[in-house]
Amino acid sequence: MYDLYENAIVTGSARGIGKAIAMKLAKEGLNIVVSDIMYDEAQKTAKELENFGIKAIAIKTDISKIEDVENLIKTTVKELGTVDFLVNNAGVTRDNLTIRMSEQEWDIVLNINLKGTFLCSKFAAREMMKKRFGRIVNIASISGILGTAGQANYASSKAGVIALTKCFAREYGARNITVNAIAPGFILTEMTEQLSETVKEGYITQIPLKRAGTPDDIAEVVSFLISPSASYITGTVINVSGGLLI
């Protein structure tokens, strides 16, 4: 990784894709801030990460609340010194057909997935701009490109994340801050594991590689995007879906 830059915030990293990302970056020697609303699980994950010989701290964060995000950045700077890398992974779903979708179902998904990404990037970028270096990776979704029936709120939030990625890339590029997004496809997580085998097989039959993705598949791409090898890549969206989105 970068010799002078060693601190990464990963939101929603108590479990699932976020935890896999945190584990990958910890193995590569980065200090990790495990940011999650599930504080007990975040603390457990932080303890696991310390086994790699790095510093890991857990910070309870509701990324839809500006005061929580401000505290996340301030505490990171206080405990670790800098914010070098930010992975905006935290997200939720509240699936429903649009005709039945409540205002609450719409608001919670947009507030966490889109507003949360905006707030975390905004406050992290302030620290990154001071030292003229930063790497931000946003976890979007192929739903934000394709649109998905029953996920108008989720797809809209992820389409917004993709647009934010491009806006931030233009705004921050002159300060040597790259901003990129990853659009995962069907990934095996705690959430998708709850689906019936019939539903899972239905997804897999549509995937050219004929398998579901894993959290590690996403973590590998995050690692690349924040590495020196990707220093000339910004404003892009990488499709990690096994060919589902071609």
mmCIF file of C-alpha atoms in Angstrom:
data_model
loop_
_atom_site.group_PDB
_atom_site.id
_atom_site.type_symbol
_atom_site.label_atom_id
_atom_site.label_comp_id
_atom_site.label_asym_id
_atom_site.label_seq_id
_atom_site.Cartn_x
_atom_site.Cartn_y
_atom_site.Cartn_z
ATOM 1 C CA MET A 1 0.000 0.000 0.000
ATOM 2 C CA TYR A 2 1.171 3.604 0.460
ATOM 3 C CA ASP A 3 4.037 3.981 2.929
ATOM 4 C CA LEU A 4 2.855 7.345 4.248
ATOM 5 C CA TYR A 5 -0.866 6.632 4.322
ATOM 6 C CA GLU A 6 -2.212 3.932 6.569
ATOM 7 C CA ASN A 7 -5.651 4.690 8.001
ATOM 8 C CA ALA A 8 -8.929 3.473 6.499
ATOM 9 C CA ILE A 9 -12.533 3.989 7.516
ATOM 10 C CA VAL A 10 -14.925 1.290 6.338
ATOM 11 C CA THR A 11 -18.583 2.017 7.030
ATOM 12 C CA GLY A 12 -20.948 -0.844 7.705
ATOM 13 C CA SER A 13 -17.991 -3.100 8.441
ATOM 14 C CA ALA A 14 -19.200 -5.072 11.457
ATOM 15 C CA ARG A 15 -20.138 -7.919 9.123
ATOM 16 C CA GLY A 16 -20.785 -8.905 5.517
ATOM 17 C CA ILE A 17 -19.084 -7.168 2.611
ATOM 18 C CA GLY A 18 -17.823 -4.384 4.857
ATOM 19 C CA LYS A 19 -16.105 -6.819 7.192
ATOM 20 C CA ALA A 20 -14.470 -8.625 4.268
ATOM 21 C CA ILE A 21 -13.135 -5.277 3.032
ATOM 22 C CA ALA A 22 -11.843 -4.390 6.486
ATOM 23 C CA MET A 23 -10.148 -7.792 6.795
ATOM 24 C CA LYS A 24 -8.472 -7.452 3.404
ATOM 25 C CA LEU A 25 -7.127 -3.975 4.149
ATOM 26 C CA ALA A 26 -5.979 -4.991 7.640
ATOM 27 C CA LYS A 27 -4.032 -7.913 6.142
ATOM 28 C CA GLU A 28 -2.300 -5.363 3.907
ATOM 29 C CA GLY A 29 -1.215 -3.377 6.946
ATOM 30 C CA LEU A 30 -3.778 -0.580 7.157
ATOM 31 C CA ASN A 31 -5.251 0.602 10.448
ATOM 32 C CA ILE A 32 -9.022 0.220 10.337
ATOM 33 C CA VAL A 33 -11.946 2.156 11.734
ATOM 34 C CA VAL A 34 -14.900 -0.213 11.980
ATOM 35 C CA SER A 35 -17.832 2.152 11.594
ATOM 36 C CA ASP A 36 -21.239 0.590 12.148
ATOM 37 C CA ILE A 37 -24.531 1.207 13.910
ATOM 38 C CA MET A 38 -24.201 -2.281 15.430
ATOM 39 C CA TYR A 39 -21.599 -1.323 18.014
ATOM 40 C CA ASP A 40 -21.227 -4.673 19.802
ATOM 41 C CA GLU A 41 -20.523 -6.476 16.523
ATOM 42 C CA ALA A 42 -18.228 -3.662 15.427
ATOM 43 C CA GLN A 43 -16.162 -4.108 18.588
ATOM 44 C CA LYS A 44 -15.864 -7.842 17.941
ATOM 45 C CA THR A 45 -14.725 -7.215 14.384
ATOM 46 C CA ALA A 46 -12.172 -4.655 15.560
ATOM 47 C CA LYS A 47 -10.736 -7.236 17.971
ATOM 48 C CA GLU A 48 -10.395 -9.730 15.119
ATOM 49 C CA LEU A 49 -8.616 -7.175 12.962
ATOM 50 C CA GLU A 50 -6.045 -6.478 15.661
ATOM 51 C CA ASN A 51 -4.767 -10.026 15.142
ATOM 52 C CA PHE A 52 -3.125 -8.718 11.957
ATOM 53 C CA GLY A 53 -0.917 -6.417 14.017
ATOM 54 C CA ILE A 54 -2.691 -3.197 13.099
ATOM 55 C CA LYS A 55 -4.692 -0.661 15.072
ATOM 56 C CA ALA A 56 -8.450 -1.135 14.892
ATOM 57 C CA ILE A 57 -11.138 0.931 16.566
ATOM 58 C CA ALA A 58 -14.905 0.594 16.549
ATOM 59 C CA ILE A 59 -17.069 3.709 16.296
ATOM 60 C CA LYS A 60 -20.843 3.553 16.512
ATOM 61 C CA THR A 61 -22.181 5.561 13.598
ATOM 62 C CA ASP A 62 -25.569 6.266 12.069
ATOM 63 C CA ILE A 63 -24.273 7.702 8.801
ATOM 64 C CA SER A 64 -27.602 9.399 8.084
ATOM 65 C CA LYS A 65 -26.961 11.749 11.033
ATOM 66 C CA ILE A 66 -24.506 14.584 10.507
ATOM 67 C CA GLU A 67 -23.431 14.661 14.156
ATOM 68 C CA ASP A 68 -22.518 10.958 14.022
ATOM 69 C CA VAL A 69 -20.464 11.439 10.862
ATOM 70 C CA GLU A 70 -18.658 14.453 12.296
ATOM 71 C CA ASN A 71 -17.833 12.376 15.368
ATOM 72 C CA LEU A 72 -16.596 9.512 13.158
ATOM 73 C CA ILE A 73 -14.097 11.744 11.383
ATOM 74 C CA LYS A 74 -13.016 13.656 14.490
ATOM 75 C CA THR A 75 -12.481 10.463 16.486
ATOM 76 C CA THR A 76 -10.517 8.871 13.646
ATOM 77 C CA VAL A 77 -8.206 11.880 13.449
ATOM 78 C CA LYS A 78 -7.823 11.946 17.232
ATOM 79 C CA GLU A 79 -7.049 8.230 17.530
ATOM 80 C CA LEU A 80 -5.095 7.590 14.324
ATOM 81 C CA GLY A 81 -3.945 11.009 13.122
ATOM 82 C CA THR A 82 -5.361 11.086 9.600
ATOM 83 C CA VAL A 83 -8.121 9.865 7.308
ATOM 84 C CA ASP A 84 -6.392 8.416 4.259
ATOM 85 C CA PHE A 85 -8.926 5.972 2.829
ATOM 86 C CA LEU A 86 -12.713 5.865 3.034
ATOM 87 C CA VAL A 87 -14.909 2.992 1.908
ATOM 88 C CA ASN A 88 -18.598 3.917 1.876
ATOM 89 C CA ASN A 89 -20.119 0.476 2.261
ATOM 90 C CA ALA A 90 -22.972 0.915 4.768
ATOM 91 C CA GLY A 91 -26.404 0.413 3.261
ATOM 92 C CA VAL A 92 -29.877 -0.973 3.826
ATOM 93 C CA THR A 93 -32.801 -2.315 1.834
ATOM 94 C CA ARG A 94 -36.539 -1.963 2.372
ATOM 95 C CA ASP A 95 -37.923 -3.750 -0.681
ATOM 96 C CA ASN A 96 -41.467 -3.228 -1.874
ATOM 97 C CA LEU A 97 -43.357 -2.550 -5.067
ATOM 98 C CA THR A 98 -43.575 1.180 -5.724
ATOM 99 C CA ILE A 99 -47.366 1.195 -5.440
ATOM 100 C CA ARG A 100 -47.041 -0.207 -1.903
ATOM 101 C CA MET A 101 -43.818 1.497 -0.816
ATOM 102 C CA SER A 102 -44.270 3.737 2.195
ATOM 103 C CA GLU A 103 -42.649 7.115 2.648
ATOM 104 C CA GLN A 104 -40.702 5.659 5.561
ATOM 105 C CA GLU A 105 -39.353 2.806 3.397
ATOM 106 C CA TRP A 106 -38.239 5.355 0.819
ATOM 107 C CA ASP A 107 -36.691 7.768 3.317
ATOM 108 C CA ILE A 108 -34.650 5.309 5.366
ATOM 109 C CA VAL A 109 -32.986 3.813 2.287
ATOM 110 C CA LEU A 110 -32.207 7.169 0.680
ATOM 111 C CA ASN A 111 -31.017 8.662 3.963
ATOM 112 C CA ILE A 112 -28.562 5.877 4.719
ATOM 113 C CA ASN A 113 -27.421 4.796 1.269
ATOM 114 C CA LEU A 114 -27.219 8.172 -0.453
ATOM 115 C CA LYS A 115 -27.176 10.889 2.199
ATOM 116 C CA GLY A 116 -24.817 8.797 4.314
ATOM 117 C CA THR A 117 -22.370 8.441 1.442
ATOM 118 C CA PHE A 118 -22.542 12.203 0.853
ATOM 119 C CA LEU A 119 -21.909 13.071 4.506
ATOM 120 C CA CYS A 120 -19.030 10.633 5.022
ATOM 121 C CA SER A 121 -17.318 11.727 1.803
ATOM 122 C CA LYS A 122 -17.798 15.412 2.580
ATOM 123 C CA PHE A 123 -16.227 15.302 6.037
ATOM 124 C CA ALA A 124 -13.502 12.816 5.106
ATOM 125 C CA ALA A 125 -12.544 14.926 2.079
ATOM 126 C CA ARG A 126 -11.952 17.932 4.333
ATOM 127 C CA GLU A 127 -9.193 15.977 6.066
ATOM 128 C CA MET A 128 -7.841 14.499 2.840
ATOM 129 C CA MET A 129 -7.597 17.909 1.177
ATOM 130 C CA LYS A 130 -5.286 19.181 3.938
ATOM 131 C CA LYS A 131 -2.580 16.706 2.925
ATOM 132 C CA ARG A 132 -3.491 16.535 -0.767
ATOM 133 C CA PHE A 133 -4.116 12.809 -0.730
ATOM 134 C CA GLY A 134 -7.122 10.565 -0.365
ATOM 135 C CA ARG A 135 -8.881 7.525 -1.782
ATOM 136 C CA ILE A 136 -12.654 7.094 -1.593
ATOM 137 C CA VAL A 137 -14.466 3.981 -2.775
ATOM 138 C CA ASN A 138 -18.266 3.870 -2.822
ATOM 139 C CA ILE A 139 -20.148 0.577 -2.866
ATOM 140 C CA ALA A 140 -22.995 1.046 -5.319
ATOM 141 C CA SER A 141 -24.933 -1.775 -7.033
ATOM 142 C CA ILE A 142 -25.880 -2.971 -10.481
ATOM 143 C CA SER A 143 -29.429 -2.144 -9.354
ATOM 144 C CA GLY A 144 -28.425 1.493 -9.637
ATOM 145 C CA ILE A 145 -27.633 0.908 -13.315
ATOM 146 C CA LEU A 146 -30.308 -1.596 -14.342
ATOM 147 C CA GLY A 147 -33.157 -0.712 -12.017
ATOM 148 C CA THR A 148 -34.773 -3.567 -10.107
ATOM 149 C CA ALA A 149 -38.469 -4.302 -9.647
ATOM 150 C CA GLY A 150 -39.411 -3.969 -5.989
ATOM 151 C CA GLN A 151 -36.328 -1.882 -5.229
ATOM 152 C CA ALA A 152 -37.157 1.622 -6.437
ATOM 153 C CA ASN A 153 -35.749 3.120 -3.241
ATOM 154 C CA TYR A 154 -32.577 1.014 -3.258
ATOM 155 C CA ALA A 155 -31.925 1.379 -7.005
ATOM 156 C CA SER A 156 -32.479 5.142 -6.813
ATOM 157 C CA SER A 157 -30.094 5.451 -3.874
ATOM 158 C CA LYS A 158 -27.385 3.493 -5.662
ATOM 159 C CA ALA A 159 -27.859 5.437 -8.894
ATOM 160 C CA GLY A 160 -27.376 8.521 -6.757
ATOM 161 C CA VAL A 161 -24.182 7.054 -5.287
ATOM 162 C CA ILE A 162 -22.850 6.578 -8.820
ATOM 163 C CA ALA A 163 -23.650 10.212 -9.668
ATOM 164 C CA LEU A 164 -22.052 11.407 -6.421
ATOM 165 C CA THR A 165 -18.934 9.403 -7.257
ATOM 166 C CA LYS A 166 -18.530 11.277 -10.532
ATOM 167 C CA CYS A 167 -19.244 14.671 -8.951
ATOM 168 C CA PHE A 168 -16.770 14.115 -6.120
ATOM 169 C CA ALA A 169 -14.138 12.836 -8.551
ATOM 170 C CA ARG A 170 -14.360 16.096 -10.505
ATOM 171 C CA GLU A 171 -14.351 18.260 -7.385
ATOM 172 C CA TYR A 172 -11.513 16.555 -5.509
ATOM 173 C CA GLY A 173 -9.211 15.457 -8.308
ATOM 174 C CA ALA A 174 -7.000 18.544 -8.172
ATOM 175 C CA ARG A 175 -6.171 17.646 -4.553
ATOM 176 C CA ASN A 176 -4.995 14.135 -5.496
ATOM 177 C CA ILE A 177 -8.150 12.508 -4.155
ATOM 178 C CA THR A 178 -9.584 9.738 -6.291
ATOM 179 C CA VAL A 179 -13.219 8.687 -5.982
ATOM 180 C CA ASN A 180 -14.491 5.478 -7.555
ATOM 181 C CA ALA A 181 -17.449 3.141 -7.198
ATOM 182 C CA ILE A 182 -18.000 -0.596 -7.310
ATOM 183 C CA ALA A 183 -21.287 -2.037 -8.554
ATOM 184 C CA PRO A 184 -21.669 -5.537 -7.073
ATOM 185 C CA GLY A 185 -24.059 -8.052 -8.534
ATOM 186 C CA PHE A 186 -25.474 -11.053 -6.674
ATOM 187 C CA ILE A 187 -23.177 -11.460 -3.667
ATOM 188 C CA LEU A 188 -23.534 -14.122 -0.962
ATOM 189 C CA THR A 189 -24.043 -12.299 2.344
ATOM 190 C CA GLU A 190 -26.147 -12.796 5.473
ATOM 191 C CA MET A 191 -29.003 -11.099 3.642
ATOM 192 C CA THR A 192 -28.901 -13.169 0.441
ATOM 193 C CA GLU A 193 -28.323 -16.398 2.370
ATOM 194 C CA GLN A 194 -31.884 -16.034 3.652
ATOM 195 C CA LEU A 195 -33.258 -16.439 0.128
ATOM 196 C CA SER A 196 -34.618 -19.807 -0.922
ATOM 197 C CA GLU A 197 -32.419 -22.090 -3.020
ATOM 198 C CA THR A 198 -34.865 -21.653 -5.897
ATOM 199 C CA VAL A 199 -34.471 -17.873 -5.850
ATOM 200 C CA LYS A 200 -30.674 -18.118 -5.575
ATOM 201 C CA GLU A 201 -30.518 -20.544 -8.491
ATOM 202 C CA GLY A 202 -32.696 -18.156 -10.487
ATOM 203 C CA TYR A 203 -30.093 -15.434 -10.069
ATOM 204 C CA ILE A 204 -27.162 -17.727 -10.805
ATOM 205 C CA THR A 205 -28.612 -18.978 -14.081
ATOM 206 C CA GLN A 206 -28.448 -15.383 -15.360
ATOM 207 C CA ILE A 207 -24.769 -14.975 -14.446
ATOM 208 C CA PRO A 208 -22.292 -15.901 -17.222
ATOM 209 C CA LEU A 209 -19.736 -17.147 -14.666
ATOM 210 C CA LYS A 210 -22.466 -19.367 -13.169
ATOM 211 C CA ARG A 211 -21.732 -18.580 -9.539
ATOM 212 C CA ALA A 212 -22.654 -15.997 -6.973
ATOM 213 C CA GLY A 213 -20.040 -13.503 -5.902
ATOM 214 C CA THR A 214 -18.477 -13.425 -2.447
ATOM 215 C CA PRO A 215 -17.621 -10.487 -0.172
ATOM 216 C CA ASP A 216 -13.957 -11.247 -0.895
ATOM 217 C CA ASP A 217 -14.577 -10.557 -4.597
ATOM 218 C CA ILE A 218 -15.584 -7.018 -3.663
ATOM 219 C CA ALA A 219 -12.761 -6.602 -1.153
ATOM 220 C CA GLU A 220 -10.160 -7.417 -3.802
ATOM 221 C CA VAL A 221 -11.415 -4.612 -6.045
ATOM 222 C CA VAL A 222 -11.483 -2.137 -3.161
ATOM 223 C CA SER A 223 -7.869 -3.045 -2.405
ATOM 224 C CA PHE A 224 -6.924 -2.342 -6.016
ATOM 225 C CA LEU A 225 -8.753 0.983 -6.189
ATOM 226 C CA ILE A 226 -6.990 2.417 -3.140
ATOM 227 C CA SER A 227 -3.584 1.069 -4.173
ATOM 228 C CA PRO A 228 -0.856 2.978 -6.071
ATOM 229 C CA SER A 229 -1.720 0.834 -9.101
ATOM 230 C CA ALA A 230 -5.012 2.735 -9.442
ATOM 231 C CA SER A 231 -3.653 6.238 -8.860
ATOM 232 C CA TYR A 232 -4.779 7.402 -12.330
ATOM 233 C CA ILE A 233 -8.296 5.992 -12.048
ATOM 234 C CA THR A 234 -11.086 8.248 -10.790
ATOM 235 C CA GLY A 235 -14.786 8.757 -11.420
ATOM 236 C CA THR A 236 -15.254 5.220 -12.664
ATOM 237 C CA VAL A 237 -17.754 2.484 -11.780
ATOM 238 C CA ILE A 238 -16.438 -1.081 -11.794
ATOM 239 C CA ASN A 239 -19.023 -3.766 -12.386
ATOM 240 C CA VAL A 240 -18.309 -6.810 -10.205
ATOM 241 C CA SER A 241 -21.167 -9.109 -11.121
ATOM 242 C CA GLY A 242 -19.731 -12.166 -12.842
ATOM 243 C CA GLY A 243 -20.962 -10.792 -16.144
ATOM 244 C CA LEU A 244 -24.559 -10.239 -15.028
ATOM 245 C CA LEU A 245 -24.229 -6.653 -16.195
ATOM 246 C CA ILE A 246 -22.792 -6.778 -19.716
#
